[in-house]
Amino acid sequence: MRLSGRTAIVTGAASGIGRAIALRFAREGASVVVSDIREEPIWSGEEAVPTVTAIQQEGGTAVYQQTDVSKAQDIDALIARTVDEFGRLDILVNNAGVVFSSSVLDTSEEDWDKVMDVNLRGQFLSCKRAIQQMIAQDPIGEVRGRIVNIASQQGFIGPPNFFAYAVSKGGMIQMTRQLAVDYAQHGILINGVAPGRIITGTHPGEIDMSDPVLAYSRSRTPYPRLGRPEDVAGAVLFLSSDDCTFVSGHNLPVDGGWLAY
Ligand SMILES: NC(=O)c1ccc[n+]([C@@H]2O[C@H](COP(=O)([O-])OP(=O)(O)OC[C@H]3O[C@@H](n4cnc5c(N)ncnc54)[C@H](O)[C@@H]3O)[C@@H](O)[C@H]2O)c1
């Protein structure tokens, strides 16, 4: 129960990595605000109950707040609901994101705006309002709050055909560093996680490794499998827990070693 008594927001928590983080946080004792544009997971199947339902079925505490992270009024409502329900905001995980694969020549202005609005503007708005709340609340020990931004290994490199996405993720990594420097003095620890290829939206047994994109990812990953959402959740838990006391401005790859060569 490493997050007992803590309140956490996880954006994009209906599905995939965000859902795994929300479930892990609840198992560790946090009250979780599940934030997403949709309540139902993107994938379907027997286990496809909303994240809040899955948490409550395990005896955890969670509420759902519909949120489009690119809209300031939605972020305001998200922070207000969190404080109304649970009294404070200890942890913000900025996970909501959209993937877009295209070269610059095939990227329209609308495509660019959509990727930047969700990935980069969304993180900006969420961090801004969360930091305002965290500064205003009493610290627990030395720490007023922790923020973890889910970027991507693609923010560190120039991956082929991922123009707008890689630029947005590079911006998110840099935002983590900059905010960490400005707000460390207030007792706010701000870090990022940069996942490699994580399988989401399907069951591990149903992964089609003949898919050329997955086969390429597998060939680039030294660890003998692709990533799972739970791999990312473990790293986020460390950065959100009391074990993370003097770590700030760091972007931690969770990529099975992809970026190491
Ligand atoms: N899966 C990977 O291989 C991988 C690798 C690196 C980074 N990431 C990053 O991890 C994060 C989660 O990815 P995933 O694979 O779990 O994706 P996913 O598509 O399974 O889940 C993303 C969730 O974000 C929500 N979302 C989308 N737009 C939103 C918005 N405007 N406001 C609020 N919620 C919104 C979706 O509804 C969805 O529930 C993303 O930021 C992604 O860029 C994923």
Short mmCIF file of C-alpha atoms and ligand atoms in Angstrom, two decimals:
data_model
loop_
_atom_site.label_atom_id
_atom_site.label_comp_id
_atom_site.label_asym_id
_atom_site.label_seq_id
_atom_site.Cartn_x
_atom_site.Cartn_y
_atom_site.Cartn_z
CA MET A 1 0.00 0.00 0.00
CA ARG A 2 2.62 2.51 -1.11
CA LEU A 3 0.05 5.19 -1.98
CA SER A 4 -2.21 4.85 1.04
CA GLY A 5 -4.05 8.10 1.75
CA ARG A 6 -2.96 9.72 -1.50
CA THR A 7 -5.15 11.13 -4.27
CA ALA A 8 -4.12 10.65 -7.89
CA ILE A 9 -5.41 11.80 -11.27
CA VAL A 10 -4.59 9.60 -14.26
CA THR A 11 -5.52 11.04 -17.65
CA GLY A 12 -6.38 8.75 -20.55
CA ALA A 13 -7.16 6.05 -17.98
CA ALA A 14 -10.02 4.28 -19.81
CA SER A 15 -7.61 2.06 -21.75
CA GLY A 16 -4.09 0.82 -22.20
CA ILE A 17 -1.23 2.22 -20.16
CA GLY A 18 -3.39 4.73 -18.26
CA ARG A 19 -5.77 1.99 -17.16
CA ALA A 20 -2.87 -0.14 -15.88
CA ILE A 21 -1.52 2.84 -13.92
CA ALA A 22 -4.95 3.60 -12.42
CA LEU A 23 -5.46 -0.05 -11.40
CA ARG A 24 -1.97 -0.28 -9.88
CA PHE A 25 -2.42 2.98 -7.97
CA ALA A 26 -5.75 1.80 -6.53
CA ARG A 27 -4.18 -1.51 -5.45
CA GLU A 28 -1.51 0.56 -3.66
CA GLY A 29 -4.22 2.40 -1.69
CA ALA A 30 -4.66 5.62 -3.69
CA SER A 31 -8.00 7.26 -4.37
CA VAL A 32 -7.96 7.52 -8.16
CA VAL A 33 -9.66 10.03 -10.43
CA VAL A 34 -10.01 8.24 -13.77
CA SER A 35 -9.99 10.91 -16.44
CA ASP A 36 -10.64 10.32 -20.14
CA ILE A 37 -12.79 11.47 -23.05
CA ARG A 38 -14.61 8.13 -22.78
CA GLU A 39 -15.51 5.82 -19.90
CA GLU A 40 -15.53 2.51 -21.79
CA PRO A 41 -12.14 1.04 -22.78
CA ILE A 42 -11.19 1.27 -26.46
CA TRP A 43 -10.87 -2.53 -26.74
CA SER A 44 -13.73 -4.95 -26.24
CA GLY A 45 -13.98 -8.35 -24.58
CA GLU A 46 -14.97 -9.98 -21.34
CA GLU A 47 -12.78 -7.76 -19.14
CA ALA A 48 -13.75 -4.53 -20.90
CA VAL A 49 -15.55 -2.92 -17.97
CA PRO A 50 -14.83 0.75 -17.28
CA THR A 51 -11.67 1.32 -15.24
CA VAL A 52 -13.66 2.72 -12.30
CA THR A 53 -15.76 -0.45 -12.21
CA ALA A 54 -12.65 -2.64 -12.37
CA ILE A 55 -11.12 -0.73 -9.44
CA GLN A 56 -14.32 -0.86 -7.38
CA GLN A 57 -14.67 -4.61 -8.04
CA GLU A 58 -11.25 -5.03 -6.39
CA GLY A 59 -12.35 -2.94 -3.39
CA GLY A 60 -10.50 0.22 -4.45
CA THR A 61 -11.64 3.84 -4.55
CA ALA A 62 -12.13 5.66 -7.86
CA VAL A 63 -14.35 8.17 -9.64
CA TYR A 64 -14.64 8.92 -13.34
CA GLN A 65 -14.38 12.48 -14.67
CA GLN A 66 -14.95 13.00 -18.38
CA THR A 67 -12.09 15.17 -19.59
CA ASP A 68 -10.68 16.31 -22.89
CA VAL A 69 -7.17 17.27 -21.81
CA SER A 70 -6.85 19.80 -24.63
CA LYS A 71 -9.68 21.92 -23.14
CA ALA A 72 -8.86 24.29 -20.27
CA GLN A 73 -12.41 24.19 -18.85
CA ASP A 74 -12.25 20.37 -18.67
CA ILE A 75 -8.94 20.52 -16.79
CA ASP A 76 -10.37 23.12 -14.39
CA ALA A 77 -13.35 20.82 -13.75
CA LEU A 78 -11.02 17.82 -13.27
CA ILE A 79 -8.93 19.52 -10.60
CA ALA A 80 -12.01 20.96 -8.89
CA ARG A 81 -13.74 17.55 -8.79
CA THR A 82 -10.60 15.92 -7.37
CA VAL A 83 -10.29 18.45 -4.56
CA ASP A 84 -14.05 18.37 -3.87
CA GLU A 85 -14.08 14.56 -3.61
CA PHE A 86 -10.77 13.90 -1.86
CA GLY A 87 -9.51 17.21 -0.42
CA ARG A 88 -6.16 17.43 -2.23
CA LEU A 89 -4.16 16.31 -5.27
CA ASP A 90 -1.00 14.35 -4.50
CA ILE A 91 -0.20 12.80 -7.90
CA LEU A 92 -0.94 13.78 -11.49
CA VAL A 93 -0.14 11.33 -14.28
CA ASN A 94 -0.36 12.90 -17.74
CA ASN A 95 -0.93 9.85 -19.89
CA ALA A 96 -3.65 10.85 -22.40
CA GLY A 97 -2.17 10.91 -25.87
CA VAL A 98 -2.78 10.30 -29.54
CA VAL A 99 -0.40 8.52 -31.89
CA PHE A 100 -0.01 9.73 -35.45
CA SER A 101 2.27 8.21 -38.06
CA SER A 102 3.18 10.41 -41.02
CA SER A 103 6.04 12.25 -42.69
CA VAL A 104 6.04 16.04 -42.61
CA LEU A 105 4.90 16.15 -46.26
CA ASP A 106 1.82 14.08 -45.43
CA THR A 107 0.97 15.98 -42.24
CA SER A 108 -1.87 18.51 -42.63
CA GLU A 109 -2.21 21.53 -40.36
CA GLU A 110 -5.24 19.81 -38.80
CA ASP A 111 -3.18 16.66 -38.07
CA TRP A 112 -0.43 18.76 -36.49
CA ASP A 113 -2.91 20.71 -34.36
CA LYS A 114 -4.65 17.54 -33.14
CA VAL A 115 -1.40 15.88 -32.04
CA MET A 116 -0.08 19.04 -30.37
CA ASP A 117 -3.44 19.82 -28.73
CA VAL A 118 -3.74 16.48 -26.95
CA ASN A 119 -0.10 15.58 -26.29
CA LEU A 120 1.58 18.92 -25.64
CA ARG A 121 -1.17 21.44 -24.83
CA GLY A 122 -2.91 18.81 -22.71
CA GLN A 123 0.21 18.31 -20.62
CA PHE A 124 0.73 22.08 -20.34
CA LEU A 125 -2.82 22.73 -19.12
CA SER A 126 -2.84 19.78 -16.70
CA CYS A 127 0.56 20.64 -15.21
CA LYS A 128 -0.35 24.31 -14.84
CA ARG A 129 -3.57 23.69 -12.91
CA ALA A 130 -2.10 20.81 -10.87
CA ILE A 131 0.90 22.89 -9.83
CA GLN A 132 -1.44 25.73 -8.76
CA GLN A 133 -3.31 23.26 -6.54
CA MET A 134 -0.16 21.59 -5.20
CA ILE A 135 1.48 24.89 -4.23
CA ALA A 136 -1.66 25.84 -2.30
CA GLN A 137 -1.85 22.64 -0.23
CA ASP A 138 0.17 21.55 2.80
CA PRO A 139 3.08 19.21 2.11
CA ILE A 140 3.12 15.58 3.26
CA GLY A 141 6.61 15.35 4.70
CA GLU A 142 8.71 17.43 2.29
CA VAL A 143 6.54 16.88 -0.77
CA ARG A 144 3.53 18.90 -1.92
CA GLY A 145 2.92 16.79 -5.02
CA ARG A 146 4.34 14.58 -7.72
CA ILE A 147 3.73 14.74 -11.48
CA VAL A 148 4.62 12.00 -13.96
CA ASN A 149 4.37 12.73 -17.68
CA ILE A 150 4.08 9.80 -20.08
CA ALA A 151 6.18 10.76 -23.10
CA SER A 152 7.75 8.16 -25.40
CA GLN A 153 11.13 6.86 -26.45
CA GLN A 154 10.22 8.57 -29.75
CA GLY A 155 10.72 11.90 -28.00
CA PHE A 156 14.42 11.13 -27.69
CA ILE A 157 15.04 10.05 -31.29
CA GLY A 158 13.91 10.88 -34.82
CA PRO A 159 11.81 7.81 -35.60
CA PRO A 160 10.99 7.30 -39.30
CA ASN A 161 7.54 8.58 -40.34
CA PHE A 162 6.44 9.83 -36.91
CA PHE A 163 7.00 13.55 -37.51
CA ALA A 164 4.34 15.32 -35.40
CA TYR A 165 4.18 12.60 -32.74
CA ALA A 166 7.95 12.59 -32.13
CA VAL A 167 8.03 16.40 -31.99
CA SER A 168 5.17 16.44 -29.46
CA LYS A 169 6.86 13.82 -27.28
CA GLY A 170 10.18 15.66 -27.43
CA GLY A 171 8.34 18.75 -26.22
CA MET A 172 6.78 16.79 -23.37
CA ILE A 173 10.21 15.56 -22.25
CA GLN A 174 11.54 19.10 -22.27
CA MET A 175 8.48 20.41 -20.41
CA THR A 176 9.16 17.87 -17.66
CA ARG A 177 12.72 19.15 -17.24
CA GLN A 178 11.73 22.82 -17.26
CA LEU A 179 8.84 22.50 -14.81
CA ALA A 180 10.92 20.32 -12.49
CA VAL A 181 13.48 23.11 -12.17
CA ASP A 182 10.92 25.85 -11.51
CA TYR A 183 8.85 23.95 -8.91
CA ALA A 184 11.34 21.80 -6.99
CA GLN A 185 11.65 24.68 -4.51
CA HIS A 186 7.92 24.23 -3.74
CA GLY A 187 8.33 20.54 -2.96
CA ILE A 188 6.88 19.33 -6.26
CA LEU A 189 8.73 16.46 -7.96
CA ILE A 190 8.14 16.29 -11.73
CA ASN A 191 9.39 13.39 -13.81
CA GLY A 192 8.59 11.58 -17.03
CA VAL A 193 8.44 8.04 -18.30
CA ALA A 194 9.33 7.24 -21.91
CA PRO A 195 7.78 3.92 -22.92
CA GLY A 196 9.13 1.83 -25.75
CA ARG A 197 6.75 -0.40 -27.73
CA ILE A 198 3.97 -1.38 -25.34
CA ILE A 199 1.21 -3.70 -26.49
CA THR A 200 -2.17 -2.12 -25.71
CA GLY A 201 -5.68 -2.76 -26.95
CA THR A 202 -5.34 -6.51 -27.27
CA HIS A 203 -4.67 -9.62 -25.24
CA PRO A 204 -1.02 -10.79 -25.20
CA GLY A 205 -2.08 -14.15 -26.69
CA GLU A 206 -3.62 -12.38 -29.68
CA ILE A 207 -0.58 -10.38 -30.74
CA ASP A 208 0.17 -10.86 -34.43
CA MET A 209 3.97 -10.74 -34.53
CA SER A 210 3.94 -11.06 -38.33
CA ASP A 211 2.71 -7.44 -38.39
CA PRO A 212 5.77 -5.62 -39.84
CA VAL A 213 5.53 -2.73 -37.36
CA LEU A 214 5.51 -5.10 -34.37
CA ALA A 215 8.21 -7.27 -35.92
CA TYR A 216 10.43 -4.19 -36.36
CA SER A 217 9.78 -3.12 -32.74
CA ARG A 218 10.63 -6.61 -31.54
CA SER A 219 13.86 -6.64 -33.55
CA ARG A 220 14.89 -3.34 -31.90
CA THR A 221 14.10 -4.47 -28.34
CA PRO A 222 16.94 -6.31 -26.56
CA TYR A 223 14.63 -7.68 -23.83
CA PRO A 224 13.01 -10.88 -25.14
CA ARG A 225 9.47 -9.49 -25.49
CA LEU A 226 7.59 -6.28 -26.18
CA GLY A 227 6.33 -4.13 -23.31
CA ARG A 228 3.18 -4.49 -21.26
CA PRO A 229 1.15 -1.66 -19.71
CA GLU A 230 2.06 -3.06 -16.28
CA ASP A 231 5.77 -2.49 -17.05
CA VAL A 232 5.04 1.24 -17.38
CA ALA A 233 2.76 1.24 -14.32
CA GLY A 234 5.59 -0.08 -12.13
CA ALA A 235 7.91 2.73 -13.17
CA VAL A 236 5.19 5.35 -12.68
CA LEU A 237 4.45 3.93 -9.23
CA PHE A 238 8.07 4.42 -8.17
CA LEU A 239 8.09 8.04 -9.39
CA SER A 240 4.74 8.68 -7.62
CA SER A 241 5.59 7.07 -4.28
CA ASP A 242 7.56 8.04 -1.19
CA ASP A 243 10.49 6.06 -2.63
CA CYS A 244 10.93 8.98 -5.05
CA THR A 245 12.32 11.73 -2.85
CA PHE A 246 15.25 13.38 -4.64
CA VAL A 247 14.51 12.47 -8.27
CA SER A 248 13.16 15.33 -10.40
CA GLY A 249 13.42 16.41 -14.02
CA HIS A 250 14.21 12.85 -15.07
CA ASN A 251 12.70 11.05 -18.09
CA LEU A 252 12.92 7.30 -17.51
CA PRO A 253 12.86 5.01 -20.57
CA VAL A 254 10.79 1.85 -20.05
CA ASP A 255 11.72 0.25 -23.34
CA GLY A 256 13.42 -3.11 -22.76
CA GLY A 257 16.73 -1.49 -23.68
CA TRP A 258 15.75 0.00 -27.11
CA LEU A 259 17.37 3.38 -26.44
CA ALA A 260 20.53 1.86 -25.05
CA TYR A 261 21.99 1.35 -28.53
N1 LIG B 1 1.60 1.90 -26.49
C1 LIG B 1 2.84 2.29 -26.78
O1 LIG B 1 3.62 1.55 -27.41
C2 LIG B 1 3.34 3.63 -26.33
C3 LIG B 1 4.70 3.91 -26.48
C4 LIG B 1 5.19 5.15 -26.06
C5 LIG B 1 4.33 6.08 -25.49
N2 LIG B 1 3.01 5.80 -25.36
C6 LIG B 1 2.17 6.84 -24.77
O2 LIG B 1 1.45 6.31 -23.68
C7 LIG B 1 0.19 6.97 -23.56
C8 LIG B 1 -0.92 5.95 -23.53
O3 LIG B 1 -0.84 5.17 -24.72
P1 LIG B 1 -1.69 3.82 -24.93
O4 LIG B 1 -0.89 2.96 -25.83
O5 LIG B 1 -2.17 3.31 -23.63
O6 LIG B 1 -2.91 4.42 -25.78
P2 LIG B 1 -4.45 4.02 -25.84
O7 LIG B 1 -4.93 4.57 -27.13
O8 LIG B 1 -4.66 2.57 -25.53
O9 LIG B 1 -5.09 4.87 -24.65
C9 LIG B 1 -5.08 6.27 -24.69
C10 LIG B 1 -6.23 6.80 -23.87
O10 LIG B 1 -6.20 8.23 -23.97
C11 LIG B 1 -7.52 8.70 -24.17
N3 LIG B 1 -7.52 10.00 -24.84
C12 LIG B 1 -7.28 10.27 -26.13
N4 LIG B 1 -7.42 11.59 -26.37
C13 LIG B 1 -7.76 12.15 -25.18
C14 LIG B 1 -8.04 13.48 -24.77
N5 LIG B 1 -8.05 14.50 -25.65
N6 LIG B 1 -8.35 13.70 -23.46
C15 LIG B 1 -8.38 12.68 -22.58
N7 LIG B 1 -8.14 11.40 -22.91
C16 LIG B 1 -7.83 11.14 -24.20
C17 LIG B 1 -8.18 7.61 -25.02
O11 LIG B 1 -9.60 7.67 -24.95
C18 LIG B 1 -7.58 6.35 -24.41
O12 LIG B 1 -8.39 5.83 -23.37
C19 LIG B 1 0.12 7.95 -24.73
O13 LIG B 1 0.51 9.24 -24.30
C20 LIG B 1 1.11 7.37 -25.70
O14 LIG B 1 1.64 8.36 -26.57
C21 LIG B 1 2.49 4.60 -25.76
#
